[in-house]
Amino acid sequence: MALTHAKHGQLIDLKPLADERTDSPSTSLIKTQQLQLMHVVLHAGQQLPEHKVAGEISIQCLAGRVQLRTPGITTPLTAGQLIVLSAGEPHALVAEQDCCLLVTLVLKH
């Protein structure tokens, strides 16, 4: 079951999302006119092909291990690590282990 979008000022508990990463689906946690937070679950070996988004993006690994691939660079992310990408930067993700990510997008209008 997908989570409903949170409202401004509403608490979002990320711990259960990390603890139950293999049972929890990817979902959008909150979306406003300028911001979107997504809980992304990838299983070992699963990939998100190269893509880019209009705004800046942060990727925080809550659990597991994932490779972030940008042109010419592969950066491993493990639980507790965060990386920020520039707007329009091409990137792909490859899960080395089952992983749970918190992805924050700055939306451009």
GROMACS .gro file of C-alpha atoms in nm:
model
  109
    1MET     CA    1   0.000   0.000   0.000
    2ALA     CA    2   0.144   0.337  -0.098
    3LEU     CA    3   0.182   0.605   0.164
    4THR     CA    4  -0.027   0.917   0.124
    5HIS     CA    5   0.163   1.240   0.074
    6ALA     CA    6   0.253   1.412   0.398
    7LYS     CA    7   0.145   1.769   0.462
    8HIS     CA    8   0.362   2.060   0.576
    9GLY     CA    9   0.458   2.011   0.940
   10GLN     CA   10   0.364   1.641   0.942
   11LEU     CA   11   0.625   1.402   1.081
   12ILE     CA   12   0.756   1.129   0.848
   13ASP     CA   13   0.927   0.838   1.024
   14LEU     CA   14   1.200   0.701   0.796
   15LYS     CA   15   1.324   0.427   1.029
   16PRO     CA   16   1.050   0.174   0.942
   17LEU     CA   17   1.117   0.239   0.573
   18ALA     CA   18   1.483   0.144   0.621
   19ASP     CA   19   1.409  -0.150   0.855
   20GLU     CA   20   1.154  -0.306   0.618
   21ARG     CA   21   1.327  -0.217   0.294
   22THR     CA   22   1.262  -0.544   0.113
   23ASP     CA   23   0.889  -0.541   0.194
   24SER     CA   24   0.826  -0.172   0.140
   25PRO     CA   25   0.750  -0.039  -0.210
   26SER     CA   26   0.902   0.272  -0.363
   27THR     CA   27   0.669   0.563  -0.304
   28SER     CA   28   0.645   0.941  -0.307
   29LEU     CA   29   0.635   1.067   0.052
   30ILE     CA   30   0.563   1.435  -0.010
   31LYS     CA   31   0.516   1.656  -0.311
   32THR     CA   32   0.473   2.031  -0.312
   33GLN     CA   33   0.512   2.285  -0.591
   34GLN     CA   34   0.888   2.306  -0.529
   35LEU     CA   35   0.989   1.983  -0.354
   36GLN     CA   36   0.940   1.608  -0.379
   37LEU     CA   37   1.067   1.340  -0.139
   38MET     CA   38   1.065   0.980  -0.252
   39HIS     CA   39   1.140   0.654  -0.074
   40VAL     CA   40   1.312   0.435  -0.335
   41VAL     CA   41   1.362   0.062  -0.281
   42LEU     CA   42   1.601  -0.133  -0.504
   43HIS     CA   43   1.680  -0.502  -0.469
   44ALA     CA   44   2.032  -0.639  -0.520
   45GLY     CA   45   2.120  -0.619  -0.888
   46GLN     CA   46   1.829  -0.390  -0.974
   47GLN     CA   47   1.909  -0.076  -1.175
   48LEU     CA   48   1.757   0.260  -1.250
   49PRO     CA   49   1.886   0.348  -1.598
   50GLU     CA   50   2.060   0.677  -1.667
   51HIS     CA   51   1.828   0.974  -1.650
   52LYS     CA   52   1.831   1.338  -1.539
   53VAL     CA   53   1.593   1.571  -1.364
   54ALA     CA   54   1.541   1.944  -1.410
   55GLY     CA   55   1.623   2.046  -1.051
   56GLU     CA   56   1.889   1.963  -0.796
   57ILE     CA   57   1.863   1.621  -0.633
   58SER     CA   58   1.992   1.461  -0.314
   59ILE     CA   59   2.021   1.087  -0.263
   60GLN     CA   60   2.055   0.954   0.090
   61CYS     CA   61   2.116   0.584   0.150
   62LEU     CA   62   1.907   0.473   0.449
   63ALA     CA   63   2.000   0.103   0.429
   64GLY     CA   64   2.203  -0.130   0.207
   65ARG     CA   65   2.451  -0.030  -0.062
   66VAL     CA   66   2.403   0.129  -0.404
   67GLN     CA   67   2.632   0.260  -0.677
   68LEU     CA   68   2.560   0.606  -0.814
   69ARG     CA   69   2.692   0.637  -1.167
   70THR     CA   70   2.747   0.975  -1.326
   71PRO     CA   71   2.944   1.027  -1.649
   72GLY     CA   72   3.295   0.900  -1.577
   73ILE     CA   73   3.243   0.846  -1.200
   74THR     CA   74   3.098   0.563  -0.990
   75THR     CA   75   3.030   0.652  -0.626
   76PRO     CA   76   2.924   0.384  -0.376
   77LEU     CA   77   2.669   0.494  -0.115
   78THR     CA   78   2.606   0.304   0.207
   79ALA     CA   79   2.366   0.359   0.495
   80GLY     CA   80   2.405   0.706   0.641
   81GLN     CA   81   2.568   0.862   0.334
   82LEU     CA   82   2.422   1.144   0.123
   83ILE     CA   83   2.517   1.299  -0.209
   84VAL     CA   84   2.383   1.604  -0.396
   85LEU     CA   85   2.371   1.631  -0.776
   86SER     CA   86   2.338   1.943  -0.987
   87ALA     CA   87   2.027   2.012  -1.191
   88GLY     CA   88   2.031   1.820  -1.518
   89GLU     CA   89   2.322   1.593  -1.420
   90PRO     CA   90   2.282   1.248  -1.580
   91HIS     CA   91   2.289   0.966  -1.327
   92ALA     CA   92   2.201   0.600  -1.282
   93LEU     CA   93   2.171   0.372  -0.978
   94VAL     CA   94   2.276   0.008  -0.939
   95ALA     CA   95   2.193  -0.176  -0.615
   96GLU     CA   96   2.484  -0.382  -0.484
   97GLN     CA   97   2.261  -0.501  -0.196
   98ASP     CA   98   1.893  -0.453  -0.121
   99CYS     CA   99   1.878  -0.083  -0.045
  100CYS     CA  100   1.648   0.192   0.067
  101LEU     CA  101   1.703   0.551  -0.046
  102LEU     CA  102   1.555   0.888   0.040
  103VAL     CA  103   1.556   1.096  -0.278
  104THR     CA  104   1.484   1.468  -0.262
  105LEU     CA  105   1.406   1.660  -0.581
  106VAL     CA  106   1.391   2.035  -0.619
  107LEU     CA  107   1.112   2.085  -0.872
  108LYS     CA  108   1.146   2.355  -1.135
  109HIS     CA  109   0.840   2.543  -1.255
   0.00000   0.00000   0.00000
